[in-house]
Short mmCIF file of C-alpha atoms in Angstrom, two decimals:
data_model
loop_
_atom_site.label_atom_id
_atom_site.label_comp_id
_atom_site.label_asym_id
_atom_site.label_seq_id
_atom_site.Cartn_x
_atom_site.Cartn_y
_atom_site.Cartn_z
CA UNK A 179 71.55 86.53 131.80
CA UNK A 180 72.06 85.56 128.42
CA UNK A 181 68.76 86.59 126.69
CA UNK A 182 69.93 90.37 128.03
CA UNK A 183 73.06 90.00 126.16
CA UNK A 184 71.00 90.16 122.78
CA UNK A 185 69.26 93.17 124.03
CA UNK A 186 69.21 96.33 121.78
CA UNK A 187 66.40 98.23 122.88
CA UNK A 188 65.17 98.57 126.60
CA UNK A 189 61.93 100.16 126.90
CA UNK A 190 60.92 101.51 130.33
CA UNK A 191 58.06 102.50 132.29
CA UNK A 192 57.79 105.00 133.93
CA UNK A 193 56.11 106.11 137.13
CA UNK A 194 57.34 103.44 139.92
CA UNK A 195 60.70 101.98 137.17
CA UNK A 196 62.11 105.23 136.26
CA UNK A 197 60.85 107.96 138.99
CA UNK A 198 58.24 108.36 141.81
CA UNK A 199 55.94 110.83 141.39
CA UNK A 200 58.26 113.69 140.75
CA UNK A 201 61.29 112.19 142.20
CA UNK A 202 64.12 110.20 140.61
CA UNK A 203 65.19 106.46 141.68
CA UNK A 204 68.10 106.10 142.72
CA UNK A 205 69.41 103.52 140.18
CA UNK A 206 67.72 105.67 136.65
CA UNK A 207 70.55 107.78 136.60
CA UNK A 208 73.45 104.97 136.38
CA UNK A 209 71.35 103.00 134.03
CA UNK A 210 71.09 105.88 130.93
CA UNK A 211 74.75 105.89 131.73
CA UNK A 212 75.22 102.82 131.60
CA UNK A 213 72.74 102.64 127.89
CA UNK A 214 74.97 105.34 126.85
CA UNK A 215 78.08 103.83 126.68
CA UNK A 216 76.71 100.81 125.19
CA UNK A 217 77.05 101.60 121.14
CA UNK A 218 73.97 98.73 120.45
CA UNK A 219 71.58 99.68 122.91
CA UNK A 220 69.30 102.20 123.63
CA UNK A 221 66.37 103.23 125.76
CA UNK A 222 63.21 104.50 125.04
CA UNK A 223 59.89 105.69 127.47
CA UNK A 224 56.77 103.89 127.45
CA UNK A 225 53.55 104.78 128.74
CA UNK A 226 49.70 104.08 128.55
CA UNK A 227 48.96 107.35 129.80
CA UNK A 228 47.45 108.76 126.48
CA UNK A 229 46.66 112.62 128.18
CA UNK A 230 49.70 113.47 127.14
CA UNK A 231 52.03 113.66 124.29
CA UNK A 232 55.99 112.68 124.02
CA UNK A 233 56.84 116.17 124.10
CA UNK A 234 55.50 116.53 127.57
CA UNK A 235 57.53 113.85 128.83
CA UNK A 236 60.57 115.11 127.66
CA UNK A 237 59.62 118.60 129.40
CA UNK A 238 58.49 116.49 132.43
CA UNK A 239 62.27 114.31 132.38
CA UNK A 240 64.27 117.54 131.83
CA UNK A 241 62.94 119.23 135.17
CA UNK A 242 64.70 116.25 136.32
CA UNK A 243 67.62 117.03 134.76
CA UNK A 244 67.74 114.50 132.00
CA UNK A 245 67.83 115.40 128.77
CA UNK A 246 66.19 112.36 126.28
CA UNK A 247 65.04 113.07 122.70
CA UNK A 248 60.82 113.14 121.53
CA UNK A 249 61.71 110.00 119.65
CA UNK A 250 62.57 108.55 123.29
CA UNK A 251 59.13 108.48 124.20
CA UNK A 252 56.18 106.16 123.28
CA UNK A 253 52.78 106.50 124.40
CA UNK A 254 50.11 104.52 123.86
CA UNK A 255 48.64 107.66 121.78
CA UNK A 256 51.36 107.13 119.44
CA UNK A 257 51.45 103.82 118.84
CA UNK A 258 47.90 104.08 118.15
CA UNK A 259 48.74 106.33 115.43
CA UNK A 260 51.18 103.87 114.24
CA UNK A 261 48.70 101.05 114.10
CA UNK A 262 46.36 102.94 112.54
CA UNK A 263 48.66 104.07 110.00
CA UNK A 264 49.02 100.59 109.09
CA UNK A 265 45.39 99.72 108.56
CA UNK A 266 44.62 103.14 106.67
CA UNK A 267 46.97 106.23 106.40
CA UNK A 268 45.42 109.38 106.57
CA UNK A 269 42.39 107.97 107.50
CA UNK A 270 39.06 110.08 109.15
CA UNK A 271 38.83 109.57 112.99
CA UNK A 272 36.29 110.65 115.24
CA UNK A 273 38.66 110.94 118.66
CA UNK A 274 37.83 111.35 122.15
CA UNK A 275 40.94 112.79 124.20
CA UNK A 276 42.56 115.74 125.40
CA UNK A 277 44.38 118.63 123.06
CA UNK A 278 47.55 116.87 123.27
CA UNK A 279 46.19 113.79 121.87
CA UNK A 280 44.67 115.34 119.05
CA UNK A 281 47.94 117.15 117.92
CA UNK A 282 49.68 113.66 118.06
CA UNK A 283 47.19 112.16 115.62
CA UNK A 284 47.07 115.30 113.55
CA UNK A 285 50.75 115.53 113.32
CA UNK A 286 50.50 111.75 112.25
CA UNK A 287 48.38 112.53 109.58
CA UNK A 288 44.72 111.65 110.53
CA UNK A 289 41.72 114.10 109.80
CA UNK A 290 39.90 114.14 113.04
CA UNK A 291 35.99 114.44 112.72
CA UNK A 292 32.44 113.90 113.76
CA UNK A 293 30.79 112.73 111.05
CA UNK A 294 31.41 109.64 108.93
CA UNK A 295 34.62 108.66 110.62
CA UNK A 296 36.53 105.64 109.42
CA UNK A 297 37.66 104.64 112.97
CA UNK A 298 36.19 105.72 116.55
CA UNK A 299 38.97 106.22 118.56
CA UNK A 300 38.86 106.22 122.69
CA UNK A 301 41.46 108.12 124.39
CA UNK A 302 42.04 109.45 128.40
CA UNK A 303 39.81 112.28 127.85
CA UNK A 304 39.99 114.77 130.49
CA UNK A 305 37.85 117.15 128.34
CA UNK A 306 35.02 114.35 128.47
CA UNK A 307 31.40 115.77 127.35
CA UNK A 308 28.33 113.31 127.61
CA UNK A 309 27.34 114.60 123.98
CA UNK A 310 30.81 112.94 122.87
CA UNK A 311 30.32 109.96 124.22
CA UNK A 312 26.69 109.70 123.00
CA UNK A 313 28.50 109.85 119.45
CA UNK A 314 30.77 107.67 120.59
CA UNK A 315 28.33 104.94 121.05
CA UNK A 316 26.18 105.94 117.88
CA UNK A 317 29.31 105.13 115.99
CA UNK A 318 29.94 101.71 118.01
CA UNK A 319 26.59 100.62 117.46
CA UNK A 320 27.01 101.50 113.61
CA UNK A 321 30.15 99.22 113.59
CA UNK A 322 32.48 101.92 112.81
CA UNK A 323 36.12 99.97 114.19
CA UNK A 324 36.29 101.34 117.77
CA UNK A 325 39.68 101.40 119.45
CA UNK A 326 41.11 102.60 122.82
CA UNK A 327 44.28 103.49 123.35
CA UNK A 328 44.73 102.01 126.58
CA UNK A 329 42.80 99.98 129.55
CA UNK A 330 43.52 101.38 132.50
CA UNK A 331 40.62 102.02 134.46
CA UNK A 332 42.37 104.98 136.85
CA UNK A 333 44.73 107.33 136.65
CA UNK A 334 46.86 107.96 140.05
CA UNK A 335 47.35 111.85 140.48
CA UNK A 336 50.13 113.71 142.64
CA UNK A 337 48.11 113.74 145.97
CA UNK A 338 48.19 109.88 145.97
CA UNK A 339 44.69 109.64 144.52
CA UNK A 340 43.07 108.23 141.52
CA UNK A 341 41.03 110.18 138.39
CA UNK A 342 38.90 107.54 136.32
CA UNK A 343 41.04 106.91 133.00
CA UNK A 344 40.10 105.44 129.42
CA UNK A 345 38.97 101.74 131.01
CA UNK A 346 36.37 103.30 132.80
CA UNK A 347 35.01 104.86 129.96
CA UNK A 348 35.23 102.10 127.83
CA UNK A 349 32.61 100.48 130.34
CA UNK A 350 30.59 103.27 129.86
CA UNK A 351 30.28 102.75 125.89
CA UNK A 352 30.35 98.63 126.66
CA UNK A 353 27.26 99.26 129.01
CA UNK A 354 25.60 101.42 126.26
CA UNK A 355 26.22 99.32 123.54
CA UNK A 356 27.36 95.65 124.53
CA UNK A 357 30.78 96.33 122.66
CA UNK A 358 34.27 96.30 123.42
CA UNK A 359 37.52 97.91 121.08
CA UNK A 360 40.49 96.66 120.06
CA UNK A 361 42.97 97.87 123.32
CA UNK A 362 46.31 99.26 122.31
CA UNK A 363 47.88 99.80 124.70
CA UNK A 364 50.02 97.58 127.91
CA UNK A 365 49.23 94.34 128.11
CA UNK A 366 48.31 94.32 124.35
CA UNK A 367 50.97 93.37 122.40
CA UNK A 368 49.98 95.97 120.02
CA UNK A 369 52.01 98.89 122.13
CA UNK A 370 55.39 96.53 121.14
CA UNK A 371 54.65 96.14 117.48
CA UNK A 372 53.82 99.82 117.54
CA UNK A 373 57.70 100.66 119.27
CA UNK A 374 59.06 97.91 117.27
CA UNK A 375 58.22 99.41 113.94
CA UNK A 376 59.25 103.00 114.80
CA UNK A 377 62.46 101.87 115.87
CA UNK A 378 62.78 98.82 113.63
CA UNK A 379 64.16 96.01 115.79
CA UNK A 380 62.94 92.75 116.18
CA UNK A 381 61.02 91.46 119.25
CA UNK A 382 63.67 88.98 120.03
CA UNK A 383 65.97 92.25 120.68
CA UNK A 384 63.76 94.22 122.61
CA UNK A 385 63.01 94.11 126.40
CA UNK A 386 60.39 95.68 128.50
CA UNK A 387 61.25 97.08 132.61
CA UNK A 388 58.65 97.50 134.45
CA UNK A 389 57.64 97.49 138.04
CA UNK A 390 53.59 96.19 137.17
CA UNK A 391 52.97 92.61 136.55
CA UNK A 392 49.60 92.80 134.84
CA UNK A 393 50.85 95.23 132.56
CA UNK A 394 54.41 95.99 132.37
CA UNK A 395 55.46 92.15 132.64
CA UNK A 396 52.10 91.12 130.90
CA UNK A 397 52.85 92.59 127.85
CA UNK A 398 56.26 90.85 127.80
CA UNK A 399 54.42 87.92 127.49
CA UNK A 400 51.65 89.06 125.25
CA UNK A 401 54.13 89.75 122.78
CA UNK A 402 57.00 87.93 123.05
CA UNK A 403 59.84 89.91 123.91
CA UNK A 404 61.71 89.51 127.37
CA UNK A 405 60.41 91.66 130.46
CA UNK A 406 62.14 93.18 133.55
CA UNK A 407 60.73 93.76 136.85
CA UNK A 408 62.17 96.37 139.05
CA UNK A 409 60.90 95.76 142.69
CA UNK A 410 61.36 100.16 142.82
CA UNK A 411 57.40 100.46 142.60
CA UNK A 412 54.13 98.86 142.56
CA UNK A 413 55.33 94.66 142.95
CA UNK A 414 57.11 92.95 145.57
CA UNK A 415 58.47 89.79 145.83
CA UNK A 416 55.52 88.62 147.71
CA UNK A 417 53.11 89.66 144.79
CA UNK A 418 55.13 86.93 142.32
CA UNK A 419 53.96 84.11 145.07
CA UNK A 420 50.82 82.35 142.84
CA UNK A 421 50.66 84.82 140.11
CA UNK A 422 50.48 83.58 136.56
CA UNK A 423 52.27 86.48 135.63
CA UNK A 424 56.18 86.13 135.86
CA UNK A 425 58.98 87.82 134.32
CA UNK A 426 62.12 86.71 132.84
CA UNK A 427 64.54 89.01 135.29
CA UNK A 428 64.43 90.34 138.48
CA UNK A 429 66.06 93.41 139.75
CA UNK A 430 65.89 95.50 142.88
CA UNK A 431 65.77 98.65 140.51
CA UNK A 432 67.20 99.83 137.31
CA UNK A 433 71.16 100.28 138.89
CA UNK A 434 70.68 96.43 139.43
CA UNK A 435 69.85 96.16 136.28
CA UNK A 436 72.87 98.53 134.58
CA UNK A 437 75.26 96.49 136.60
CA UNK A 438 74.57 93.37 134.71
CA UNK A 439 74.90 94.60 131.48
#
């Protein structure tokens, strides 16, 4: 347990680590305690899903009777926004994605356009028109930088079904045009440097929990900081059997986890 002891920021999935669907596991609640009364640490939310801004988290965890700050959640909206803002602030982007996602890259400073962008940005875009995506690919093909946000190729929805999500449009463009962006999002390690820099701690002190190998643990690996698996969601023990994939830590769920801190 040592490399937890150097641990100053735990960032957490969500859906199968911190809740299920719209229902609370059982060890979340002792681990913000837990965070709380630790004066070093903190926790922060991090998702791929890039439909939605922080704000609607924080509505989403206060119907479960949490109460967490905006600057608690990270999606992979934002920290495209933070990338971006490193390459060129206040740049012009042509963006495919929902209202939400537009606010967050307004609110970040971006001008948001369709003609003579600077970057062609691909977002979960529930407001999808074929006419956008025909620019979308006119752009690609004109090599203006493409990026996505994310790759996950569905979306699971409350009635235990799936809605296709920003990887299956990016195979729609990479069909079109024979080209692929930059990814932002989980496994990319770009999603830690992102949550790094807005709350400016080193890799080395940062962990991700998670209950997905190929993303959650992935990214652990993809950029270097330690990762958590919670056995609450998606992995069991069986899936770990062969997989190239493996985390650092294993817990049955987050209360595991809280108790060895």
């Amino acid at each position: 347990m040592n490399l937890l002891k150097n641990i100053r920021l735990f960032l957490l999935d969500m859906d199968g680590t911190f809740y299920l669907g719209d229902r609370v596991l059982e060890g979340s609640r002792p681990f913000v305690d837990k965070i709380a009364a630790m004066p070093d640490c903190q926790l922060a939310f991090l998702t791929n899903n890039s439909s939605k801004n922080r704000m609607d988290y924080v509505k989403k965890l206060q119907k479960m009777g949490f109460s967490f700050s905006e600057n608690q959640v990270i999606t992979s909206g934002e920290a495209t926004t933070i990338y971006l803002n490193r390459q060129r602030p206040g740049a012009r982007v042509f963006l495919l994605g929902t209202p939400s996602l537009e606010q967050e890259f307004e609110e970040a400073g971006f001008i948001l356009t369709d003609a003579e962008p600077d970057f062609a940005v691909l977002g979960f875009d529930q407001c999808l028109t074929y006419e956008r995506l025909r620019k979308l690919c006119d752009f690609v093909r004109a090599d203006v930088p493409y990026i996505a946000t994310h790759p996950d190729f569905n979306c699971p929805i409350e009635n235990g079904g799936f809605i296709p999500d920003t990887g299956a449009m990016m195979a729609f463009v990479e069909a079109s045009t024979g080209k692929r962006p930059l990814v932002i999002g989980k496994p990319n390690r770009y999603i830690i440097d992102a949550a790094a820099d807005k709350f400016r701690i080193p890799h080395e002190e940062i962990a991700m929990v998670g209950d997905r190998l190929y993303t959650d643990i992935a990214v652990g690996a993809q950029a270097g900081i330690t990762s958590i698996l919670v056995l609450s969601g998606e992995t069991g023990r069986q899936d770990l059997e062969g997989s190239e994939i493996q985390p650092d830590y294993i817990f049955e769920d987050l209360g595991e986890l809280a108790k060895q801190l």
